[in-house]
GROMACS .gro file of C-alpha atoms in nm:
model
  251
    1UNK     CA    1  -0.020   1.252  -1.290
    2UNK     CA    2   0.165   1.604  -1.354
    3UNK     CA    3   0.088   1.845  -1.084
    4UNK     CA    4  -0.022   1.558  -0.860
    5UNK     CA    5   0.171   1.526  -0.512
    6UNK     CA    6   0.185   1.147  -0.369
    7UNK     CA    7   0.287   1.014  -0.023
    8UNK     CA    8   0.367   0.681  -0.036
    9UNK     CA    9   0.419   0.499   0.281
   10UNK     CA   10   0.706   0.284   0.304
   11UNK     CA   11   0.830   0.351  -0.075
   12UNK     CA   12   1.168   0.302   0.013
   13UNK     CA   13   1.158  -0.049  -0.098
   14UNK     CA   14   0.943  -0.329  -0.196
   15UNK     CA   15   0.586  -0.270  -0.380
   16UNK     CA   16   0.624   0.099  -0.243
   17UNK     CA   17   0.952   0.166  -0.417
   18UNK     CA   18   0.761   0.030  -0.778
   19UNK     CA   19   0.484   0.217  -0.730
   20UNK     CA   20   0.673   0.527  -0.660
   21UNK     CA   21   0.939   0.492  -0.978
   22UNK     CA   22   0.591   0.471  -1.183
   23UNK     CA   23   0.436   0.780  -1.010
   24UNK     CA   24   0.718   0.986  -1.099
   25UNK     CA   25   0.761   0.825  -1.473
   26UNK     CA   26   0.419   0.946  -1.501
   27UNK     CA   27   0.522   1.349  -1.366
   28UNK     CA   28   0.396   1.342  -0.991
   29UNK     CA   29   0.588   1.496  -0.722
   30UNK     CA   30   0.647   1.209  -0.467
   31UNK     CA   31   0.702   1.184  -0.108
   32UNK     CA   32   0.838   0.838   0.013
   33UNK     CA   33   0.885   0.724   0.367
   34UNK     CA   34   1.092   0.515   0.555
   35UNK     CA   35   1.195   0.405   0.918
   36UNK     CA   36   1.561   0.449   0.863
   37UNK     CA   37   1.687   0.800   0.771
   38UNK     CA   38   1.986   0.603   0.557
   39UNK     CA   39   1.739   0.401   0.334
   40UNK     CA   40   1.512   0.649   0.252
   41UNK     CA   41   1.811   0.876   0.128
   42UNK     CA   42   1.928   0.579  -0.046
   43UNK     CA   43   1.572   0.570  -0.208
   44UNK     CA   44   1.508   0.896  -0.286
   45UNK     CA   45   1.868   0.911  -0.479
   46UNK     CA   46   1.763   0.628  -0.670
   47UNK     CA   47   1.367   0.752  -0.735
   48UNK     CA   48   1.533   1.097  -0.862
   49UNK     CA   49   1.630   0.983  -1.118
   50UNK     CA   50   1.277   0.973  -1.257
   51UNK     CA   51   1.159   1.280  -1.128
   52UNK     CA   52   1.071   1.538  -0.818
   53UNK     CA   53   1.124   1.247  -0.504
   54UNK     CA   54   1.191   1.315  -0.107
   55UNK     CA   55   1.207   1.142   0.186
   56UNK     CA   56   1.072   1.118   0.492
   57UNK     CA   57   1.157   0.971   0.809
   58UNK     CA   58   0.836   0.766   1.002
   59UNK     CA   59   0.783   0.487   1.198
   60UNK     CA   60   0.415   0.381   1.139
   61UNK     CA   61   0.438   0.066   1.379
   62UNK     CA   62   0.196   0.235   1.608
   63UNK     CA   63  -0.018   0.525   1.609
   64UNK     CA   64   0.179   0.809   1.736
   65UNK     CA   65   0.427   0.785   1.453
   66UNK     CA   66   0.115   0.829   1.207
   67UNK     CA   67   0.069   1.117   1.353
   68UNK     CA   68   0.378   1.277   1.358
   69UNK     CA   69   0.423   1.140   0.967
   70UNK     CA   70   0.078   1.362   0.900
   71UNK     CA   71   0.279   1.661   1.122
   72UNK     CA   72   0.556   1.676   0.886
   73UNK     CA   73   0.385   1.609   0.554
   74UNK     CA   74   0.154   1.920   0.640
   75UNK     CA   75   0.481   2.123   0.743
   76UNK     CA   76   0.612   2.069   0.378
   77UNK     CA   77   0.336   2.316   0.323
   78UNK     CA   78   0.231   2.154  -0.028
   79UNK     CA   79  -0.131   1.983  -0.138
   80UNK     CA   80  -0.177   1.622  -0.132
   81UNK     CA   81  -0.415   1.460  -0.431
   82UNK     CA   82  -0.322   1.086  -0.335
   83UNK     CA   83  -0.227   0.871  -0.065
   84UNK     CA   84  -0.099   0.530  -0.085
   85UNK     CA   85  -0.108   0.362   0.237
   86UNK     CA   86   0.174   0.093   0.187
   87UNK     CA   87   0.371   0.034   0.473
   88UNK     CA   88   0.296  -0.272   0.710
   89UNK     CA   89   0.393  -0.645   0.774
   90UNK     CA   90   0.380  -0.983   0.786
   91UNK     CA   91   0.428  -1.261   1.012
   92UNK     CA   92   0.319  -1.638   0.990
   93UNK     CA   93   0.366  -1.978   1.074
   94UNK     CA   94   0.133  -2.300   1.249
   95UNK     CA   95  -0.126  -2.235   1.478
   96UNK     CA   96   0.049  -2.409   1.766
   97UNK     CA   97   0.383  -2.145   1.720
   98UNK     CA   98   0.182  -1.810   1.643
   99UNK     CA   99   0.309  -1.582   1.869
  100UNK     CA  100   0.032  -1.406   2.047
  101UNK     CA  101   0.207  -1.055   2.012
  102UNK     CA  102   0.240  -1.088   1.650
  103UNK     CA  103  -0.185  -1.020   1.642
  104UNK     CA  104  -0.128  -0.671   1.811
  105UNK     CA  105   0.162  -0.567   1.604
  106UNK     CA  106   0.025  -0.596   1.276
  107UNK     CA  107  -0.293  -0.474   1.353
  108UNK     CA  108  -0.124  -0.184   1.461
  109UNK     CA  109   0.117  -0.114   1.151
  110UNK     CA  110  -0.160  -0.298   0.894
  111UNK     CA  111  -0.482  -0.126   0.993
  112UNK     CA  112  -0.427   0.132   1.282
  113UNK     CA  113  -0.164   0.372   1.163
  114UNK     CA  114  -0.337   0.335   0.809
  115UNK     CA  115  -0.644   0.526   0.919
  116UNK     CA  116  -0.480   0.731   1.180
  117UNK     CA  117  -0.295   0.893   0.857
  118UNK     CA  118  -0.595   0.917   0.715
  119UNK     CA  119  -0.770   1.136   0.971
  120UNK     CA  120  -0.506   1.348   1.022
  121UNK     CA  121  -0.423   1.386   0.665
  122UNK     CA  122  -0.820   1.464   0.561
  123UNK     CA  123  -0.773   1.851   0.553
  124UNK     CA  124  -0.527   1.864   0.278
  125UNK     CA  125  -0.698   1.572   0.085
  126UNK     CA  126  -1.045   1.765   0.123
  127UNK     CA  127  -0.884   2.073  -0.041
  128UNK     CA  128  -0.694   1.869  -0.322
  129UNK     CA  129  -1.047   1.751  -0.447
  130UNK     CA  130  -1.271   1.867  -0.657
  131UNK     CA  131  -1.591   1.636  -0.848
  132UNK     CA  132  -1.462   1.595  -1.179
  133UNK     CA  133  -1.093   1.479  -0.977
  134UNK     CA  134  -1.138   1.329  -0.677
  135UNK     CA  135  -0.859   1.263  -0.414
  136UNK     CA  136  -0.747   0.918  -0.387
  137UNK     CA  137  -0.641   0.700  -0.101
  138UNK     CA  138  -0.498   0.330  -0.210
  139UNK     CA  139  -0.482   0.109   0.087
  140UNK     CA  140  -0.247  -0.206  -0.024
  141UNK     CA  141  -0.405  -0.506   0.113
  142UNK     CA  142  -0.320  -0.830   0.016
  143UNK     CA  143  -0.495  -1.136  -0.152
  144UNK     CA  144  -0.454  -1.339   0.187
  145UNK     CA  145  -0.723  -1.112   0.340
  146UNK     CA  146  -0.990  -1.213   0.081
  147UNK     CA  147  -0.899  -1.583   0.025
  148UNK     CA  148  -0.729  -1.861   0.156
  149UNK     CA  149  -0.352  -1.793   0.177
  150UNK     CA  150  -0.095  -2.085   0.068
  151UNK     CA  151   0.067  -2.072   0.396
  152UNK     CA  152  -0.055  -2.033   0.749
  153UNK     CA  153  -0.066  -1.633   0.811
  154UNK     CA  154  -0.372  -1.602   1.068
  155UNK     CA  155  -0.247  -1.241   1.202
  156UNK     CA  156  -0.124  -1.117   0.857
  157UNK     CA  157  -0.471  -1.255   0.681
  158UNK     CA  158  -0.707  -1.083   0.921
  159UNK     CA  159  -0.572  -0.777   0.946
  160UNK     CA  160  -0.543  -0.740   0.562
  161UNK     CA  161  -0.907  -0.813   0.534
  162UNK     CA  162  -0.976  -0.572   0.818
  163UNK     CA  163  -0.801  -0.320   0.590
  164UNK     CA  164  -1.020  -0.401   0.274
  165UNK     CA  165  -1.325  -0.376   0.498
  166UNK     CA  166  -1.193  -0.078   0.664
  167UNK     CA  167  -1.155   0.064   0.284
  168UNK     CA  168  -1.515   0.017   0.218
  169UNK     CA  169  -1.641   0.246   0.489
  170UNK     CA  170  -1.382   0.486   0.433
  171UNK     CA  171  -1.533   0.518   0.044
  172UNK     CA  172  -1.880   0.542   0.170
  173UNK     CA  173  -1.748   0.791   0.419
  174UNK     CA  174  -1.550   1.021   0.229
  175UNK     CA  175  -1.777   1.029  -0.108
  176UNK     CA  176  -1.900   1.322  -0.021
  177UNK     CA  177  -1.603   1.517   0.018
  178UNK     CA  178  -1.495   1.393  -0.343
  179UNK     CA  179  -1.198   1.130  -0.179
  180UNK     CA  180  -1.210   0.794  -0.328
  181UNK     CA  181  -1.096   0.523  -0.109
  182UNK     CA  182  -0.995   0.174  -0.310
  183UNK     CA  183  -0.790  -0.149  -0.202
  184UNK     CA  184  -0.532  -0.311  -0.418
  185UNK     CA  185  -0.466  -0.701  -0.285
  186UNK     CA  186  -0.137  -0.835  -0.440
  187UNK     CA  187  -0.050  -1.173  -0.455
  188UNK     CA  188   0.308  -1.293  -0.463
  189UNK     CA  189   0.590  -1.042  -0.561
  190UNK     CA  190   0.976  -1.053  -0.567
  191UNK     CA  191   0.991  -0.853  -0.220
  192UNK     CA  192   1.162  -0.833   0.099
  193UNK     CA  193   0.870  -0.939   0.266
  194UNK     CA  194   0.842  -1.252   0.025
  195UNK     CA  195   1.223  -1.303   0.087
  196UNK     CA  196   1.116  -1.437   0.434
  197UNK     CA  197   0.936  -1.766   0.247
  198UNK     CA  198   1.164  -2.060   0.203
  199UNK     CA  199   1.324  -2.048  -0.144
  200UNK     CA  200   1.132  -2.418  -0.190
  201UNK     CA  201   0.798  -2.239  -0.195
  202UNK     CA  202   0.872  -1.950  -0.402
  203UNK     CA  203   1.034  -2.165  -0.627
  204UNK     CA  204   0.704  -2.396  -0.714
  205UNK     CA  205   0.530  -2.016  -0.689
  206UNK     CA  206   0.468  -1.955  -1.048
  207UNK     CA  207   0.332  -2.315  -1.074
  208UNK     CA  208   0.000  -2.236  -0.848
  209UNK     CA  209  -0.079  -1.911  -1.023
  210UNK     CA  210  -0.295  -1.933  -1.282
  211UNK     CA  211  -0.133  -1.691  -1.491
  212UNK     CA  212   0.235  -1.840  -1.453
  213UNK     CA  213   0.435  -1.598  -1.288
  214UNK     CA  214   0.502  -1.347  -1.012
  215UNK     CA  215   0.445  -1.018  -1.023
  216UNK     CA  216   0.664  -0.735  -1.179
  217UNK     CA  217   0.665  -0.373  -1.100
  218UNK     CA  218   0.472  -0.339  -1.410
  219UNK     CA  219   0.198  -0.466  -1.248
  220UNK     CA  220   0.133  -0.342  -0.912
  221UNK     CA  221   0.275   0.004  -1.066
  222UNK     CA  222   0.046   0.032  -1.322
  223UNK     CA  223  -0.280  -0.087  -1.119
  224UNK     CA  224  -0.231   0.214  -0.877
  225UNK     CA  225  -0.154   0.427  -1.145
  226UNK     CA  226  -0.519   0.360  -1.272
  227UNK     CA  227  -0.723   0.398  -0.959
  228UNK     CA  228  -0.534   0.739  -0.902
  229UNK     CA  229  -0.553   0.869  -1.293
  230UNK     CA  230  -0.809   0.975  -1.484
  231UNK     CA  231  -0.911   0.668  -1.566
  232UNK     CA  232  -1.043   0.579  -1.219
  233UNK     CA  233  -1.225   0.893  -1.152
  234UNK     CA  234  -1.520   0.700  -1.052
  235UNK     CA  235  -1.404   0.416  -0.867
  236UNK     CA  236  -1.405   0.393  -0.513
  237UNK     CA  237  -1.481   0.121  -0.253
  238UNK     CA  238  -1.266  -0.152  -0.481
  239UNK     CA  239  -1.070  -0.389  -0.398
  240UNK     CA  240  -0.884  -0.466  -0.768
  241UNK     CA  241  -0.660  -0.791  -0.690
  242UNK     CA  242  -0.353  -0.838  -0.890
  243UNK     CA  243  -0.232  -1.178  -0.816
  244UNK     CA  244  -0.222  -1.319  -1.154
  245UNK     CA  245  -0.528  -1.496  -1.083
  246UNK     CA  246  -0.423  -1.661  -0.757
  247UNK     CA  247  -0.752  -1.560  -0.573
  248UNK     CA  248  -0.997  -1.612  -0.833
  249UNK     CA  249  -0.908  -1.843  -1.073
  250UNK     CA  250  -0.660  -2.089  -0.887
  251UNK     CA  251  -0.594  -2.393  -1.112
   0.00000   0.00000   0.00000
């Protein structure tokens, strides 16, 4: 990844903060974001440590703030090979308490801003790529979108699996300007956003995954790595699910 510049949306913490620390093991310059000016300096202290990292301040909960995001990335005045489209949120619970304005939230934060960067980022990724190295886009879904989740999620679930459909058209869309547009759907990792299940659940976790565990940074780190390396050149329109086998192979 030398050479490579990376914006990661919400890499401050969470999945976005591994998959940053990897990026910049691996000798890409990174750009993180963040809604809060405090934690993405926080961040980006940390993340130096491991190479070239800055912040940025955005608020990707509706479309506007895409926007301005893609305003100051193109200020910065450098290319852009990969974009990881990270940031978004959950929200669950029974069918009979689902609040009604959790549907148009996520949608906007999940799937929305996500391809409102997109098209307003295309002119740096279209000059970043050539046909032997493509530029990537990694959308982070979730396994919930492409199989039953273990809790009720209806909001979060369908507008992860809008984002893995939305991924496929992308790919088909962008192929010929030499972007590659894949999914990654995690299952259950140590997170903030997991920190919101009842310790209970996540405690019996490891026992309904077939491989035994969470995940570890490891994991979600080193899957991105690959569809943005080398290595996955000639992939795009996955969705690669790494959820130790909660989605495919559930015991």
């Amino acid at each position: 990844m030398t050479n490579k510049h990376v914006l990661i949306t919400g890499g401050a913490q969470g999945l976005g903060h591994m998959i940053a620390q990897e990026f910049l093991r691996r000798g890409a310059s990174v750009t993180i974001t963040s809604r809060k000016a405090e934690v993405s300096q926080q961040a980006v202290e940390e993340l130096s440590a491991f190479g070239h990292c800055t912040g940025l301040v955005a608020d990707l909960s509706h479309s506007d703030g895409a926007v301005a995001l893609a305003d100051q990335v193109k200020a910065k005045g450098e290319p852009l090979h990969v974009l990881i489209n990270n940031a978004g949120k959950s929200a669950g619970g029974p069918i009979e308490t689902l609040a009604d304005q959790s549907w148009p939230d996520l949608m906007s934060i999940n799937v929305q801003s996500p391809f409102t960067l997109i098209r307003e980022l295309l002119p740096l990724l279209r000059d970043a790529a050539t046909p032997d190295d493509p530029a990537r886009i990694v959308n982070l879904g979730s396994f919930a979108g492409h199989a039953l989740p273990l809790r009720p999620t209806f909001s979060y679930s369908a507008s992860k699996a809008a984002v893995h459909h939305l991924t496929r058209m992308l790919a088909a869309e962008l192929a010929a300007s030499h972007i590659a547009v894949n999914a990654i759907a995690p299952g259950y990792f140590s997170t903030r956003m997991t920190a919101a299940i009842d310790r209970a659940h996540m405690a019996e976790m490891p026992e309904l995954i077939p491989l035994g565990r969470l995940g570890q940074p490891d994991d979600i780190a080193g899957a991105c790595v690959y569809l943005c390396s080398r290595a996955g050149a000639y992939l795009t329109g996955v969705l690669l699910p790494v959820d130790g086998g909660l989605s495919r192979a559930r015991r």
